[in-house]
Each structure stands twice: as C-alpha cells, then as structure tokens.
PDB file of C-alpha atoms in Angstrom:
ATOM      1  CA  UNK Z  32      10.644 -16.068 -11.948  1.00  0.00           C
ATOM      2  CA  UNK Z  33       7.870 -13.894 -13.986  1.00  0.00           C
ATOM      3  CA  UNK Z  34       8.768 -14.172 -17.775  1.00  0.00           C
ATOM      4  CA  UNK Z  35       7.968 -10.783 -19.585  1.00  0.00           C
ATOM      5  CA  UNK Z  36       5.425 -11.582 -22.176  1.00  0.00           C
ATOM      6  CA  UNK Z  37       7.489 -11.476 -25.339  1.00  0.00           C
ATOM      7  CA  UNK Z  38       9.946 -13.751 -23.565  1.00  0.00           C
ATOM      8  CA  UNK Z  39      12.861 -11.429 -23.794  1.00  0.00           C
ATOM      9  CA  UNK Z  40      13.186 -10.570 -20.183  1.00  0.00           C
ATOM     10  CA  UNK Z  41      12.251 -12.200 -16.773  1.00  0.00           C
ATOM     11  CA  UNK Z  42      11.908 -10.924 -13.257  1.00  0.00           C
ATOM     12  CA  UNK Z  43      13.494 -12.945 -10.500  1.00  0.00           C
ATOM     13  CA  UNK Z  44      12.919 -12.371  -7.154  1.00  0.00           C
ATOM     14  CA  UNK Z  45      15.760 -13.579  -4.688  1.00  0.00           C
ATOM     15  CA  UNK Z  46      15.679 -13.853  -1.012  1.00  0.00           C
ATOM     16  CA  UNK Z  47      17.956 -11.129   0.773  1.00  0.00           C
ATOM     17  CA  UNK Z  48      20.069 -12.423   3.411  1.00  0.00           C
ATOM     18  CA  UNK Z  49      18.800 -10.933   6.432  1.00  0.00           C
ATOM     19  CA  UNK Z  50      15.188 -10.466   5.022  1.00  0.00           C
ATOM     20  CA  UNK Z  51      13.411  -9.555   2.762  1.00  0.00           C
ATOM     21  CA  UNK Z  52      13.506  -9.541  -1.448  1.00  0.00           C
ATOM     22  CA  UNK Z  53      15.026  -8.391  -4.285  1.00  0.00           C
ATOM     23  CA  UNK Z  54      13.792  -8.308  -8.117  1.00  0.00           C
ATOM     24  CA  UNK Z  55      16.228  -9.008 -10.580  1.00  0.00           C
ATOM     25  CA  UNK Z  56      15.980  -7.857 -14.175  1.00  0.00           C
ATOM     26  CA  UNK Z  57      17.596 -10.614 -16.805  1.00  0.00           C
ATOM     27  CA  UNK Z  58      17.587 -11.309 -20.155  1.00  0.00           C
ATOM     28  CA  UNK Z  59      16.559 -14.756 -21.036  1.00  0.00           C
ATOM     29  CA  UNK Z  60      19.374 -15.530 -22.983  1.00  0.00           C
ATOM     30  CA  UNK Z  61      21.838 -14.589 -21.213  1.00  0.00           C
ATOM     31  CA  UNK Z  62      23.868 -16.320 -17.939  1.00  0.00           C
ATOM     32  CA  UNK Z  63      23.850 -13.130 -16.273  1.00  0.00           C
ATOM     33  CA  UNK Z  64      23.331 -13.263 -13.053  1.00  0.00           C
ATOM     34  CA  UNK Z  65      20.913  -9.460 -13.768  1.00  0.00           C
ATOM     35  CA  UNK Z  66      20.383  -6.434 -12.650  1.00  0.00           C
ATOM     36  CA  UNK Z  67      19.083  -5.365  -9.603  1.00  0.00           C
ATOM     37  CA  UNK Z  68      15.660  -3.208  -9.516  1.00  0.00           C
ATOM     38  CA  UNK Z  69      14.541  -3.579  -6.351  1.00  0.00           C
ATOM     39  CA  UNK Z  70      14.843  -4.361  -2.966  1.00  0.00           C
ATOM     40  CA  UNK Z  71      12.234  -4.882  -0.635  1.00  0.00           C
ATOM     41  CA  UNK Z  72      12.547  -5.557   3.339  1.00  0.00           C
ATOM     42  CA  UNK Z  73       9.350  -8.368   3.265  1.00  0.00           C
ATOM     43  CA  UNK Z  74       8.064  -9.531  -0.237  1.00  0.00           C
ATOM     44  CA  UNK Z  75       7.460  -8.287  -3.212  1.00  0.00           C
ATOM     45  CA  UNK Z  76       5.577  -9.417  -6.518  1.00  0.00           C
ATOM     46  CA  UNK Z  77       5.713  -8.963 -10.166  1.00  0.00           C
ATOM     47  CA  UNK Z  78       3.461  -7.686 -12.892  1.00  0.00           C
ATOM     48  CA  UNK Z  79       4.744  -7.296 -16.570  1.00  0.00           C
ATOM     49  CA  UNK Z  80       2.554  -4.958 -19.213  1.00  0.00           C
ATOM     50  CA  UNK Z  81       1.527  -6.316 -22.529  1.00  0.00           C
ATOM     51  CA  UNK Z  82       5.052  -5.667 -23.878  1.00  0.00           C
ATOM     52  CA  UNK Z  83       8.479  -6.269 -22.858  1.00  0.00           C
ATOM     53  CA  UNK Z  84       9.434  -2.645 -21.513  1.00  0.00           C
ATOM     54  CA  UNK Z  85       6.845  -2.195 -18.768  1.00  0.00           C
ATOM     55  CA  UNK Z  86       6.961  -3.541 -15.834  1.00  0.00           C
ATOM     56  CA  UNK Z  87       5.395  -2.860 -11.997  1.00  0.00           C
ATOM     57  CA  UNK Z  88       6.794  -4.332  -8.810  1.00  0.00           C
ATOM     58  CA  UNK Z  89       4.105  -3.964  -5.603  1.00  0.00           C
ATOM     59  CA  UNK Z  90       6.215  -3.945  -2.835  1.00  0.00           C
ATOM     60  CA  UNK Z  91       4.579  -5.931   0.141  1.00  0.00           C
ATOM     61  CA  UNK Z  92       6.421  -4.485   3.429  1.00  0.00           C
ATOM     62  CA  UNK Z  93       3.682  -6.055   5.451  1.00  0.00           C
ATOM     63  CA  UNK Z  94       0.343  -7.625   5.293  1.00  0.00           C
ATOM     64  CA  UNK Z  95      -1.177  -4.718   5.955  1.00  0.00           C
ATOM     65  CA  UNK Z  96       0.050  -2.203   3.005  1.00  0.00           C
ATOM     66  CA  UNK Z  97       1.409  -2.231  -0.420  1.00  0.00           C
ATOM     67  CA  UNK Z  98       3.184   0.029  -2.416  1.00  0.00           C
ATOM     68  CA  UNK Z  99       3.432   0.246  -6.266  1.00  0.00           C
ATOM     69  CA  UNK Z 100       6.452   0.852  -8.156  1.00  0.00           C
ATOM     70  CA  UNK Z 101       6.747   1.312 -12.061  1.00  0.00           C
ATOM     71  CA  UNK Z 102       9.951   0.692 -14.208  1.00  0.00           C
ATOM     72  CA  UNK Z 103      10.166   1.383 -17.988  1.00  0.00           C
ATOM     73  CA  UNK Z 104      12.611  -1.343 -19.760  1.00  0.00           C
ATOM     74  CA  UNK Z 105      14.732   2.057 -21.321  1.00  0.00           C
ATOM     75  CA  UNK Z 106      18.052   0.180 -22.983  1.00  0.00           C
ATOM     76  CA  UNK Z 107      19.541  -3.222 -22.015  1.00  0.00           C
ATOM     77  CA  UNK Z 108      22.188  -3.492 -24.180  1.00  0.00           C
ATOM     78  CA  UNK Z 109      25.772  -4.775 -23.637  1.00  0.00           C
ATOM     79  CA  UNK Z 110      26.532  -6.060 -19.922  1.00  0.00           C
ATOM     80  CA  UNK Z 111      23.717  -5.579 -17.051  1.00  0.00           C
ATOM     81  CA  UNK Z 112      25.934  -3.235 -15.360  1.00  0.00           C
ATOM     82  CA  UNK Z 113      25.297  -0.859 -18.198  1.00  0.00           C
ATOM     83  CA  UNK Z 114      21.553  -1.465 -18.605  1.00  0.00           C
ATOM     84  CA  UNK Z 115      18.659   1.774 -17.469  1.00  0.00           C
ATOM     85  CA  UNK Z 116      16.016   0.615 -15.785  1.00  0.00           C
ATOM     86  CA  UNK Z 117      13.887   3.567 -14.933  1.00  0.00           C
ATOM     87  CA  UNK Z 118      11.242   3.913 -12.220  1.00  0.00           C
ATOM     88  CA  UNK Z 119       8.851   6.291 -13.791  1.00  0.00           C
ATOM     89  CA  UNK Z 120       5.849   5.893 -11.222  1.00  0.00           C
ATOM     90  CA  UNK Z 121       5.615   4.859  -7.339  1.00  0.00           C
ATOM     91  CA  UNK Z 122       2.850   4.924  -5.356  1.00  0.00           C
ATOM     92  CA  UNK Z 123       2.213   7.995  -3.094  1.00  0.00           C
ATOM     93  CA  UNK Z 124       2.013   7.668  -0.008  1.00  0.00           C
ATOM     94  CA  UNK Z 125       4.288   5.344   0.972  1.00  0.00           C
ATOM     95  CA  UNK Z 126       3.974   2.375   3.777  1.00  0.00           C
ATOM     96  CA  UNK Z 127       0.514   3.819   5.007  1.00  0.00           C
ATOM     97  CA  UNK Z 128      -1.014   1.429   7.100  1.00  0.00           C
ATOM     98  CA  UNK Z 129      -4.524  -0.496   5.231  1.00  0.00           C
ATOM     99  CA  UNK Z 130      -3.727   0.569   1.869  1.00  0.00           C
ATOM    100  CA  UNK Z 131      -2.668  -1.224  -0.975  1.00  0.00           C
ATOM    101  CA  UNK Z 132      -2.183  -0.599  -4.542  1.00  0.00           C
ATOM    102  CA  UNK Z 133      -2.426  -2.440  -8.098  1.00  0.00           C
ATOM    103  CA  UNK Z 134      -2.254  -1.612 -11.614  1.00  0.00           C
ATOM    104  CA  UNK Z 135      -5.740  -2.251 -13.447  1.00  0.00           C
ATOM    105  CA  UNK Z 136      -4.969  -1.220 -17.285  1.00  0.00           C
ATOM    106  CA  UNK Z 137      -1.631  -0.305 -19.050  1.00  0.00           C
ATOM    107  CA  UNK Z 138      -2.750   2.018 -21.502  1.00  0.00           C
ATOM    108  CA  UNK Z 139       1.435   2.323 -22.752  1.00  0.00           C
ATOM    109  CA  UNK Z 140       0.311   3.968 -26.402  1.00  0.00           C
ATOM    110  CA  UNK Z 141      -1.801   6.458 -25.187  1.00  0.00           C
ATOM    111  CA  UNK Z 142       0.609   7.455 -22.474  1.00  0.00           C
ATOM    112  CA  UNK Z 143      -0.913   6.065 -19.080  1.00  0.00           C
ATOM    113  CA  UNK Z 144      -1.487   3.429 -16.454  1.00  0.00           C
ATOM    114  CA  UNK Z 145      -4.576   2.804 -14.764  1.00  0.00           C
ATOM    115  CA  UNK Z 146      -3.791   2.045 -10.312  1.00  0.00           C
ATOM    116  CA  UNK Z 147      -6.330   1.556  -8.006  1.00  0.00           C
ATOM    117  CA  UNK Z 148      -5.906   2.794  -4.173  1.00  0.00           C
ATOM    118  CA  UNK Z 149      -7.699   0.790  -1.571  1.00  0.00           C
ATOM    119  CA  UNK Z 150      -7.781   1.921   2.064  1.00  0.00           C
ATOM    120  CA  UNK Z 151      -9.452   2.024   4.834  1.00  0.00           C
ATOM    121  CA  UNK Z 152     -10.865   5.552   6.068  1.00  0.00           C
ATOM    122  CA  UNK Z 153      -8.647   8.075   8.077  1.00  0.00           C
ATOM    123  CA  UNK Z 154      -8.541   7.998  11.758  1.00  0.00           C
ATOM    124  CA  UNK Z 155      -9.703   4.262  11.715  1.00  0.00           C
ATOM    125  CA  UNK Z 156      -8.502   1.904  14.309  1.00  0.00           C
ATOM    126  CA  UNK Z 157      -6.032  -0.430  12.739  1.00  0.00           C
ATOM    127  CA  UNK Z 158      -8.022  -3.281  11.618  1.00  0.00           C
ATOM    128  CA  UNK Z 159     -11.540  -1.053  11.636  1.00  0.00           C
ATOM    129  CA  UNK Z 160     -13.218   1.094   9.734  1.00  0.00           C
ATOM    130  CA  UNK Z 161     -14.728   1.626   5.925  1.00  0.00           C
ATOM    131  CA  UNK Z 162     -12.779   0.531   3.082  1.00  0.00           C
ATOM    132  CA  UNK Z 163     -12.694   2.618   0.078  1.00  0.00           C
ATOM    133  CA  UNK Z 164     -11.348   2.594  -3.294  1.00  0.00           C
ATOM    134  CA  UNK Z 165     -10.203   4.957  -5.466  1.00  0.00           C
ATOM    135  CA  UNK Z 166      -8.792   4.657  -9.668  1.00  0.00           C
ATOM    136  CA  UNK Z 167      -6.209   7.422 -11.151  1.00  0.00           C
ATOM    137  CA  UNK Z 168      -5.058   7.252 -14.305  1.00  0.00           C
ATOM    138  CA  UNK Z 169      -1.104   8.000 -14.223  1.00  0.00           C
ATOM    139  CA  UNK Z 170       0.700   9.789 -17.225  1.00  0.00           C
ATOM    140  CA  UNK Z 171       4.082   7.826 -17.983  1.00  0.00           C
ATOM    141  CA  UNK Z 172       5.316   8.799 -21.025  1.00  0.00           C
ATOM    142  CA  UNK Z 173       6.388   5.587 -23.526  1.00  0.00           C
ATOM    143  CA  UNK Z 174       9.474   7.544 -25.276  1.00  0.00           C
ATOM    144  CA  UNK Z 175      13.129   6.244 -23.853  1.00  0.00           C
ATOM    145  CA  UNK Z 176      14.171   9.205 -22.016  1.00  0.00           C
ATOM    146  CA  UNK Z 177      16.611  10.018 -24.330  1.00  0.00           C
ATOM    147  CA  UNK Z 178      13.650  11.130 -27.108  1.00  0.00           C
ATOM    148  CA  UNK Z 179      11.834  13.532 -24.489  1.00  0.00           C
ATOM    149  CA  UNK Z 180      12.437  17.236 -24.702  1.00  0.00           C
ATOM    150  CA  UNK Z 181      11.168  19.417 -22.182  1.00  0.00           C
ATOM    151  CA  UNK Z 182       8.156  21.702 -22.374  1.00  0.00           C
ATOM    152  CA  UNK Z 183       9.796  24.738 -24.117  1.00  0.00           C
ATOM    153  CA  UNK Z 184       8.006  28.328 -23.545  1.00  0.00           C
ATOM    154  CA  UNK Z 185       6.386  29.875 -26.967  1.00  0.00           C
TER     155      UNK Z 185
END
C-alpha cells in the first residue's frame, strides 16, 4: 500500500492470480474494494507526486526493463466504478530490453514531469555494452480534461 501524500488516496498493489500485479486506486475512507489502474504481468511499483492527483506506476515486466506509466487523479466521486483515472504519459518504447525509466521532478504547476531513460547502447549484447542516460521533460497538462479546449486556428 503507497498512501498518496495528502492521505486521501492509496495505491494497492494485489497479486494477480496467475502472475503478475495489479494497482488499485482507493480512497482511504472508504471500504471499497478500488479501482483498477493497472495490471502488470511481473511487478510493478508506485510513486505519488507532491499532491493527491498525480501519480506514476513503473511497470517492472522483468529485471531487465521498465516502463513508466502516468495517471492524473481526474474525478473520484460517487462509487469507484464511476471514478476517471487518466493515463496521460507512458514511456516510449515499450518492453525494450536494458532500459528503464523513472520520474526525477513533477513540475505539475508549470505543466511537466521530468523522466530519465537509462539504457544500454544499440546493438549491445544483452548484458554488454555502454550505459547511457538521457532526461526529457514531458508536457502533461494539470487541467481535468473536462477544462481543456483544443488549439483553435486564428
């Protein structure tokens, strides 16, 4: 269980029969059993931003690779079945061998995350070869979707 750091939400993560992990989104008040976010097929870890409606889940598939995955906390009101979760950000990418991903800075009021990229350099033997690292700042935009309006033309 990761408690969000207001103390209004927490992140389970249950095993999956079979395999594997799922994150749970719950409100600590309530006896709801929460809402699914996330499913992973090995393990998978939480990281909650400063405030209560950020949160990243780095999916760990294998020892080898992980994968990043951002969800913005949009409207939990009335029963979890209702609640929007949205994932505004996952890692590109996906399940590449020797690379692994982490948020450094959530930078939610000016608009942005900070992630960091480390991998190991193409065509290297699995195991071998120069590791890099790499930092992108990410554009996530802090209004509930609801509040965003599309570029319009002039």
């Amino acid at each position: 269980r990761v408690d969000s750091p207001g103390g209004a939400y927490q992140c389970e993560i249950r095993p999956k029969a079979g395999g594997g992990e799922r994150v749970y989104l719950k409100g600590t008040q309530t006896k709801s059993p929460g809402y699914l976010v996330f499913t992973s097929i090995r393990s998978a870890s939480v990281m909650w931003s400063p405030t209560d409606e950020w949160f990243a889940v780095v999916d760990a598939p294998d020892g080898h690779m992980t994968d990043l995955h951002v969800f913005h906390v949009v409207d939990v009101s009335g029963d979890p079945s209702t609640w929007r979760i949205e994932e505004v950000y996952t890692s590109p990418s996906r399940l590449r061998y020797d690379t692994h991903w982490t948020i450094l800075a959530w930078e939610i009021t000016e608009g942005t995350i900070t992630v960091s990229c480390r991998f190991r350099e193409a065509g290297s033997s699995a195991g071998f070869g120069k590791w890099f690292t790499r930092k992108y700042e990410v554009p996530i935009d802090p209004r509930p979707m609801k509040d965003q309006v599309p570029d319009q033309d002039p």
